Amino acid sequence: MIFSIHPFIFDIIIIATWTFYAAILESMNTTKYSIIIYNIMIVID
């Protein structure tokens, strides 16, 4: 992980960010960008 100093806080930010994007993408009824963002989250983590 990039921010290993504060893993707990970083995980909360990741979860919050993912939930935010997931809500937007779900309202757009698309899975293409959902997969892309999910892959980016894995790379960042």
PDB file of C-alpha atoms in Angstrom, residues 1-2 39-45:
ATOM      1  CA  MET A   1       0.000   0.000   0.000  1.00  0.00           C
ATOM      2  CA  ILE A   2       1.124   3.520  -0.731  1.00  0.00           C
ATOM      3  CA  ASN A  39      -9.055  -2.162 -11.149  1.00  0.00           C
ATOM      4  CA  ILE A  40      -7.623   1.278 -10.366  1.00  0.00           C
ATOM      5  CA  MET A  41      -8.614   0.862  -6.721  1.00  0.00           C
ATOM      6  CA  ILE A  42      -6.764  -2.447  -6.569  1.00  0.00           C
ATOM      7  CA  VAL A  43      -3.646  -0.882  -8.079  1.00  0.00           C
ATOM      8  CA  ILE A  44      -3.765   2.025  -5.613  1.00  0.00           C
ATOM      9  CA  ASP A  45      -4.288  -0.290  -2.669  1.00  0.00           C
TER      10      ASP A  45
END
